Coordinates of C-alpha atoms and ligand atoms in Angstrom, one line a residue:
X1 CA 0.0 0.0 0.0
X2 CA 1.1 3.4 -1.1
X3 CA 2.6 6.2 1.9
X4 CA -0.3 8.0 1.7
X5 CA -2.9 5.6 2.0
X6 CA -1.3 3.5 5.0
X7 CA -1.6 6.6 6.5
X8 CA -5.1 7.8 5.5
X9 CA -6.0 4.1 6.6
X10 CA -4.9 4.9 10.1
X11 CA -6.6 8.2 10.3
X12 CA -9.8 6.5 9.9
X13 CA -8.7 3.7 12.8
X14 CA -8.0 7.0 15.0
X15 CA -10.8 9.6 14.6
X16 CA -9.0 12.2 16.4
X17 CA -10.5 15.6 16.8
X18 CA -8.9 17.9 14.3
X19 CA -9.5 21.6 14.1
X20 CA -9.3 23.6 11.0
X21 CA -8.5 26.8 12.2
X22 CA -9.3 29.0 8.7
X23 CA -12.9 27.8 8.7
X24 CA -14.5 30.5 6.5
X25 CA -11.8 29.2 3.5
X26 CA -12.9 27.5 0.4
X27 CA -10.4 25.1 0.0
X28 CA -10.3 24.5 3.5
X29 CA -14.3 23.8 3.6
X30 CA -14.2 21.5 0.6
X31 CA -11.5 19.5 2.4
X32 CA -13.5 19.4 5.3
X33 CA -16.6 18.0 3.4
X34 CA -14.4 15.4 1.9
X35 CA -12.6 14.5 5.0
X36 CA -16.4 13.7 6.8
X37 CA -17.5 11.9 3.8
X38 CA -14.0 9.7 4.2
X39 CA -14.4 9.6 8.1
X40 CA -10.8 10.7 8.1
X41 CA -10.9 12.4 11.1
X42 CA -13.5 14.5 13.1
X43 CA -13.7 17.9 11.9
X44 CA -13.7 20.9 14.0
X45 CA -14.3 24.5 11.9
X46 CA -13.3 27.8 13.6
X47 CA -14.8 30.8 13.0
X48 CA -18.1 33.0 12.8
X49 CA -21.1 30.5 11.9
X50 CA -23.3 32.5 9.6
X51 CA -20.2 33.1 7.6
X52 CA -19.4 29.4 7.2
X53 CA -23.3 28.6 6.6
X54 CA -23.3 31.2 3.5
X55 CA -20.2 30.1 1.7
X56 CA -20.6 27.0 1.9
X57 CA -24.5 26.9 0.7
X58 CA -23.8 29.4 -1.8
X59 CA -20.9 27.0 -3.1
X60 CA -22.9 23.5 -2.7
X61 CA -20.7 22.1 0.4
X62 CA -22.0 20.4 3.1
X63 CA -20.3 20.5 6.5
X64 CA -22.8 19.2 8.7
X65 CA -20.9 16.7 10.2
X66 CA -18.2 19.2 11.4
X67 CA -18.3 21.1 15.1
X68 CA -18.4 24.6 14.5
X69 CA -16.6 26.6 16.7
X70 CA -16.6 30.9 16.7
X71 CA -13.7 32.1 18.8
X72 CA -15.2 35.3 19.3
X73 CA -17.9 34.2 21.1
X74 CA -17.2 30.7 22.7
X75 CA -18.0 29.6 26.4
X76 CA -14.2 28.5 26.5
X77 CA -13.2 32.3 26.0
X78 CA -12.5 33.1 30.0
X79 CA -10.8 29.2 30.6
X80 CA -8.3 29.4 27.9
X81 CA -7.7 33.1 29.0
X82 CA -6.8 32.5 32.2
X83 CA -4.3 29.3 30.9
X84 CA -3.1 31.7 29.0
X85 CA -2.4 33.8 31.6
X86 CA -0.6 31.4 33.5
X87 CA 1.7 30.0 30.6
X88 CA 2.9 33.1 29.5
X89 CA 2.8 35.2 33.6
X90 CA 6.9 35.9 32.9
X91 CA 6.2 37.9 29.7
X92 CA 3.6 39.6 31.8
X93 CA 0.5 38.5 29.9
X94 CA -2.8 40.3 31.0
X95 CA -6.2 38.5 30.8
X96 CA -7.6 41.0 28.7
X97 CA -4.9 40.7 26.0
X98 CA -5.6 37.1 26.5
X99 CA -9.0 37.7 25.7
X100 CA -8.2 39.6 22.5
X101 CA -6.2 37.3 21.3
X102 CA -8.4 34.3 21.2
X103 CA -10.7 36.2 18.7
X104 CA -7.9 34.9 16.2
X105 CA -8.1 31.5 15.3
X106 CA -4.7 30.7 15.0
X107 CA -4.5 31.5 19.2
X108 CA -7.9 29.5 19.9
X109 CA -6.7 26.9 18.0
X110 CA -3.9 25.8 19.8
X111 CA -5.2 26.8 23.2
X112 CA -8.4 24.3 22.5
X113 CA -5.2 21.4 21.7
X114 CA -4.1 22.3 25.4
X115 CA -7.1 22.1 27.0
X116 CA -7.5 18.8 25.5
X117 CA -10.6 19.7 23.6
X118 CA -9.0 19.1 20.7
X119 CA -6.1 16.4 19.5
X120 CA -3.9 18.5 16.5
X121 CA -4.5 21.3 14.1
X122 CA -3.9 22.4 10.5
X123 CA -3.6 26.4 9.4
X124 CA -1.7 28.4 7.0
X125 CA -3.8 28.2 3.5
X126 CA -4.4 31.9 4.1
X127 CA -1.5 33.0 6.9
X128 CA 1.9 32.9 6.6
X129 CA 3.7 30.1 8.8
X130 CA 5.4 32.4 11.1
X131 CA 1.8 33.8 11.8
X132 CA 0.4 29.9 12.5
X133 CA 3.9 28.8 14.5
X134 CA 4.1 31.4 16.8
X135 CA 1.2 30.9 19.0
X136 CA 1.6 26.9 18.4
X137 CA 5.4 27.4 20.1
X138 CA 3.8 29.9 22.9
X139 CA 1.0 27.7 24.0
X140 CA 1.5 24.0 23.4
X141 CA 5.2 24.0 23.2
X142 CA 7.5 21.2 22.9
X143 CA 7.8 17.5 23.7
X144 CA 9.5 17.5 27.1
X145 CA 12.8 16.6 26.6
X146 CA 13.0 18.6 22.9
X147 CA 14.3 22.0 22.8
X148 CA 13.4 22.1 18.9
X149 CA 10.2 22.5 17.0
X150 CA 11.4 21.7 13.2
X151 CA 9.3 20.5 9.7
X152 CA 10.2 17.5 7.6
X153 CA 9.0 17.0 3.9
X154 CA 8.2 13.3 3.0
X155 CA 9.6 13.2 -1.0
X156 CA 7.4 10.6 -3.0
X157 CA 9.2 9.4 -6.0
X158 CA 7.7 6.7 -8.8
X159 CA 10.8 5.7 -9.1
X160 CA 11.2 2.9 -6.0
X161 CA 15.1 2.5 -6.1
X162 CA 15.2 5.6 -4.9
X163 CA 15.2 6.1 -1.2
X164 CA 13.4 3.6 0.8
X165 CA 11.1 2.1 -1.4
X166 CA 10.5 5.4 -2.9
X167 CA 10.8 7.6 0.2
X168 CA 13.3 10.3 0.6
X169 CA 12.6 12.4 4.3
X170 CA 14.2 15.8 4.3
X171 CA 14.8 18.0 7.3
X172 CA 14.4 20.9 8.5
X173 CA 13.0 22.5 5.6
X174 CA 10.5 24.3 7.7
X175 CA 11.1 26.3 11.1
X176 CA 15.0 27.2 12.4
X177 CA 16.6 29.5 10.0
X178 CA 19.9 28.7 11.2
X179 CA 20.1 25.9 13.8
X180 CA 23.3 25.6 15.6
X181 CA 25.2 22.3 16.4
X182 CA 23.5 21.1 19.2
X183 CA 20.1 22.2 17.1
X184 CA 21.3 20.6 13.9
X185 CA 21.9 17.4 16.2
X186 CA 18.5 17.1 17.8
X187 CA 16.6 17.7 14.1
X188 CA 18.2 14.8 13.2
X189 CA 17.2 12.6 16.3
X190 CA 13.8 14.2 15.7
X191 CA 13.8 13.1 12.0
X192 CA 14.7 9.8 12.8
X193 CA 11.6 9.4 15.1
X194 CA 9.4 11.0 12.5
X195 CA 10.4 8.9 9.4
X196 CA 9.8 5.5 11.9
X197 CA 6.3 7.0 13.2
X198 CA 4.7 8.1 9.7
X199 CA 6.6 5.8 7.2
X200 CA 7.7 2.8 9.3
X201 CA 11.5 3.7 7.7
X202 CA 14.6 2.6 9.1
X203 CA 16.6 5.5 9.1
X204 CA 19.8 6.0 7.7
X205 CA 20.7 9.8 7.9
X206 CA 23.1 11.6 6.0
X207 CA 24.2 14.9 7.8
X208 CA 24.4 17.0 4.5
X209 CA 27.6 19.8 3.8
X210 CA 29.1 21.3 0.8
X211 CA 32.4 18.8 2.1
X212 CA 32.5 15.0 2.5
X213 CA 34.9 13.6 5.3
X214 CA 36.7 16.6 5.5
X215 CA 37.4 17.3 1.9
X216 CA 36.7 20.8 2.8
X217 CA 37.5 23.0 5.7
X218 CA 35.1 25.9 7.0
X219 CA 33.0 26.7 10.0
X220 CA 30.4 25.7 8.2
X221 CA 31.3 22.2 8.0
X222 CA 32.7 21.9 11.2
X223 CA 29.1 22.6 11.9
X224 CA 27.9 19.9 10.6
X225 CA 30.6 17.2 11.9
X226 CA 30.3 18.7 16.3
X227 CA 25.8 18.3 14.9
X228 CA 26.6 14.4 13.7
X229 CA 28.8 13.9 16.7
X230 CA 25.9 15.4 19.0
X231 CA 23.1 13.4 17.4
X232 CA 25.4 10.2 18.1
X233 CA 25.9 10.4 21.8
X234 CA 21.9 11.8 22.3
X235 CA 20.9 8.8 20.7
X236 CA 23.8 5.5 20.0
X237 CA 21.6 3.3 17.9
X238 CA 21.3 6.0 15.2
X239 CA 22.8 5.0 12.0
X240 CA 23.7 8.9 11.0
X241 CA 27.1 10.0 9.3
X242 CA 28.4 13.0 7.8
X243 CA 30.2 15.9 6.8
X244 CA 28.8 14.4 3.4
X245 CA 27.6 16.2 -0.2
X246 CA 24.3 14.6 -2.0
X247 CA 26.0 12.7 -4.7
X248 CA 27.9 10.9 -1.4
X249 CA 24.5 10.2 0.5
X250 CA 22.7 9.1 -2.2
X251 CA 24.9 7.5 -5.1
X252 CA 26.4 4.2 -4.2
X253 CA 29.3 5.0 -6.4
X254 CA 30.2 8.3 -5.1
X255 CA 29.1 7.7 -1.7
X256 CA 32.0 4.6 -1.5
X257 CA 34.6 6.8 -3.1
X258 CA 34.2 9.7 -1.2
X259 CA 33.3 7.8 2.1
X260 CA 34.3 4.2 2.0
X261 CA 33.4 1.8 4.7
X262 CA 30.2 4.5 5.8
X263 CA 26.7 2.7 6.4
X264 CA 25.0 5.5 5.3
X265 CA 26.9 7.2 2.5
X266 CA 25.1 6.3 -1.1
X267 CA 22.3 4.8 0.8
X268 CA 20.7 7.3 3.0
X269 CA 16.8 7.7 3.3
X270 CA 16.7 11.0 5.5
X271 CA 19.0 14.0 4.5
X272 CA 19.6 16.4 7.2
X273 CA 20.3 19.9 5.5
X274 CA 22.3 22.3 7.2
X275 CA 20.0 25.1 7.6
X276 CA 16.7 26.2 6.5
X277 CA 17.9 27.7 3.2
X278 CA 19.2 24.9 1.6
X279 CA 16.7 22.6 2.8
X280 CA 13.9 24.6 1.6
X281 CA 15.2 25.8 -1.6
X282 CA 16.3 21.6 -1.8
X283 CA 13.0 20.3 -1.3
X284 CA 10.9 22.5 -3.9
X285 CA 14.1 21.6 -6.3
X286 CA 13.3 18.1 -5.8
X287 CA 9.7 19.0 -6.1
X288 CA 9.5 21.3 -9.4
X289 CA 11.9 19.8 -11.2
X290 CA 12.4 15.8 -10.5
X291 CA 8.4 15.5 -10.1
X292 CA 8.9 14.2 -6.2
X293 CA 5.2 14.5 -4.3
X294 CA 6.4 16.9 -1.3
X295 CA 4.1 16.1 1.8
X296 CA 4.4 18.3 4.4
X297 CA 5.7 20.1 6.3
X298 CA 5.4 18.2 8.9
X299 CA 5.9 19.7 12.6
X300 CA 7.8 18.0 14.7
X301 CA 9.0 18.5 17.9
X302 CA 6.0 20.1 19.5
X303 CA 4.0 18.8 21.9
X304 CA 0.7 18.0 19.9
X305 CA 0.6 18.2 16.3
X306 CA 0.0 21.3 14.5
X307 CA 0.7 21.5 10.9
X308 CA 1.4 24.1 8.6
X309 CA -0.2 24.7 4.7
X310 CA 1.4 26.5 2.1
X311 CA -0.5 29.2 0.8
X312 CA -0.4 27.2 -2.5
X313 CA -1.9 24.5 -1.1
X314 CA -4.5 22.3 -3.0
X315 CA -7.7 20.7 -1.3
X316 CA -6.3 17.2 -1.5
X317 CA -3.4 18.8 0.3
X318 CA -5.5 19.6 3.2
X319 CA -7.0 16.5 3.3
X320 CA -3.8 14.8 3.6
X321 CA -2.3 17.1 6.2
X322 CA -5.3 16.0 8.6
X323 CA -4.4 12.6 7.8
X324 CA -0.9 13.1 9.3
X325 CA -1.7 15.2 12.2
X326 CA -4.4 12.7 13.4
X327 CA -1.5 10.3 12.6
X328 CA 1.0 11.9 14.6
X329 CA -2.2 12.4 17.0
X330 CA -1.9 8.8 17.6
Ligands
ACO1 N1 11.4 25.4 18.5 C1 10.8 25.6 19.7 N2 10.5 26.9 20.1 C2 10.8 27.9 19.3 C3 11.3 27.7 18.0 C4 11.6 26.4 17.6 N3 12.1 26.1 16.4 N4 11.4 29.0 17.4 C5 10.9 29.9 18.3 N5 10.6 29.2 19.4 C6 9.9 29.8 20.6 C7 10.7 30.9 21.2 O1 11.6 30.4 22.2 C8 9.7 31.8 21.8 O2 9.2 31.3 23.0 P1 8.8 32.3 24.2 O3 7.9 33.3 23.6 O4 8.1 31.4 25.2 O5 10.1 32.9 24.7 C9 8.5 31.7 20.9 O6 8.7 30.4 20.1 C10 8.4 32.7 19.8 O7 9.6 32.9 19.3 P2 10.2 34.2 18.7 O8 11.6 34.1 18.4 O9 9.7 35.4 19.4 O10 9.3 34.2 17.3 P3 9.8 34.3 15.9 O11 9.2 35.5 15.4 O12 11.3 34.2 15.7 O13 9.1 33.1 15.3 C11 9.4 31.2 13.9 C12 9.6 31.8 15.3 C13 8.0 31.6 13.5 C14 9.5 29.7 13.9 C15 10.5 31.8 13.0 O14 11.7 31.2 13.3 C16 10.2 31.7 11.5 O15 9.5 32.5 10.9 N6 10.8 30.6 10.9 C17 10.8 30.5 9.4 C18 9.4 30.0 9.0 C19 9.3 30.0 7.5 O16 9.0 31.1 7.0 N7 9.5 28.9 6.8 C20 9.6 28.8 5.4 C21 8.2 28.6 4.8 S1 7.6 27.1 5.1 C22 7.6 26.2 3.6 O17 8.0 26.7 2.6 C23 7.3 24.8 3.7

């Protein structure tokens, strides 16, 4: 069975409570009529009721089977205010800014994963993912134990050689703009736990640079050698290895040339990237121009799943994300 539909098979198995926070958004009201109809998940809208009710009559949908939730107005206004409160009382946060800011979705949203009313959430068709991030990293926070929220991309290919059994994972092509060693380090322990949760992979990670083995020297690389050093000792069983280039990870040739004796080199499934730049400019390379299906991003790290969309995103998209985050759910 494909990635995708292991995973939407699962979904079904888990009925989590999933909250679209951009309720009053086309795209994101067809997905929700679509995810009902599949029983992928159960469907919680956000936002003002009348507005949902006259788009989506007007445009044929039917959302019946979704909760409808309007910030603005909700019983749970003064309870997640005053958690609120409490979570962020070092930065000085009043209940009346608290207030305020569950009229935006993309505060209520999260605040309704903490108070357990809800199990993961999916934004960012219409705000940008700093804007859906933010309050996710404020409110829910990390997985004790994690210091790093990051976003891997799951690469599809047709062709099956490549990868694991198609699969490529790519990290952190999402959140840090410029993680440091110890960072670097812990995306790649988080990777690993991702690509075994979602895909069932057996990771073999390749610590990506401009250098293999030393064949360059900058503080750039050294970067990325103290990272693969880290990730070893936080975590011994990991097969990981770098400084190493692309060809080296992924072509057997190269990767026994320029790294003999490695377990990973010329047979890695996740690639590490050494900052968001390259990893984000990789994965839509990979994307536009070798015709690899890009799903994600995929948060990590946090402690309940919230998901970001690109703007670009298609309905089908959306469907999928919920998929995942009722996945990662569990
Ligand atoms: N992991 C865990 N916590 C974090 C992280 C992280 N990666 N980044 C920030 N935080 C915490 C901060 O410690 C802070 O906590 P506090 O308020 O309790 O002290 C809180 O989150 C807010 O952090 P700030 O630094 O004030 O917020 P900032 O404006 O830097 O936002 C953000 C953080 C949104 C993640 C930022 O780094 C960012 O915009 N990253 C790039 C996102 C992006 O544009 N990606 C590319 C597009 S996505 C795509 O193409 C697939």
């Amino acid at each position: 069975m494909e990635l995708l539909d292991q995973i939407k098979v699962r979904a079904r198995q888990l009925q989590n409570r999933i909250v679209l926070a951009e309720g009053t958004e086309l795209r994101t009201l067809k997905a929700a009529e679509i995810i009902i109809n599949e029983k992928l998940a159960r469907v919680i809208l956000l936002g003002n009721p009348e507005t949902i009710e006259e788009i989506t009559f007007k445009e044929g949908i039917n959302v019946s089977g979704a909760e409808i939730i309007d910030p603005a107005t909700d019983e749970k206004r003064q309870q997640y205010a005053e958690m609120m409160v409490e979570i962020r009382k070092s930065k000085g946060l009043t209940i009346q800014e608290a207030l305020a800011s569950l009229n935006d979705p993309l505060v209520f949203g999260p605040m309704m994963i903490k108070a357990g009313d809800a199990d993961g959430e999916i934004a960012g068709a219409i705000n940008a993912t700093g804007d859906v991030l933010r309050p996710a990293l404020q409110y829910v926070k990390t997985l004790p134990g994690v210091s790093v929220v990051s976003g891997v991309f799951f690469m599809l290919f047709k062709d099956k050689s490549v990868g694991d059994n198609g699969v490529l994972v790519f990290a952190d092509c999402a959140v840090m703009p410029d993680p440091d060693e110890r960072q670097l380090a812990e995306i790649a322990v988080t990777t690993a736990k991702t690509a075994k949760a979602i895909a069932g992979i057996e990771p073999r990670i390749a610590m990506l640079s401009f250098s293999t083995k030393g064949s360059a020297k900058h503080p750039l690389v050294n970067k990325v050698v103290n990272a693969t050093q880290i990730a070893r000792e936080m975590d011994p069983t990991l097969l990981i290895d770098g400084e190493m280039q692309l060809d080296a990870a992924l072509v057997e040739a190269v990767g026994q040339l320029k790294s003999p004796g490695s377990k990973v080199a010329g047979r890695a499934n996740v690639l590490v990237f050494p900052g968001l730049e390259s990893a984000n400019i990789g994965y839509k390379l990979v994307q536009r121009l070798a015709g690899a299906e890009a799903i994600g991003p995929i948060l990590q790290g946090m402690a309940a799943p919230i998901n970001d969309l690109s703007r670009g995103c298609s309905v089908s998209d959306i469907v999928n994300m919920v998929a995942i985050t009722s996945n990662q759910a569990g």
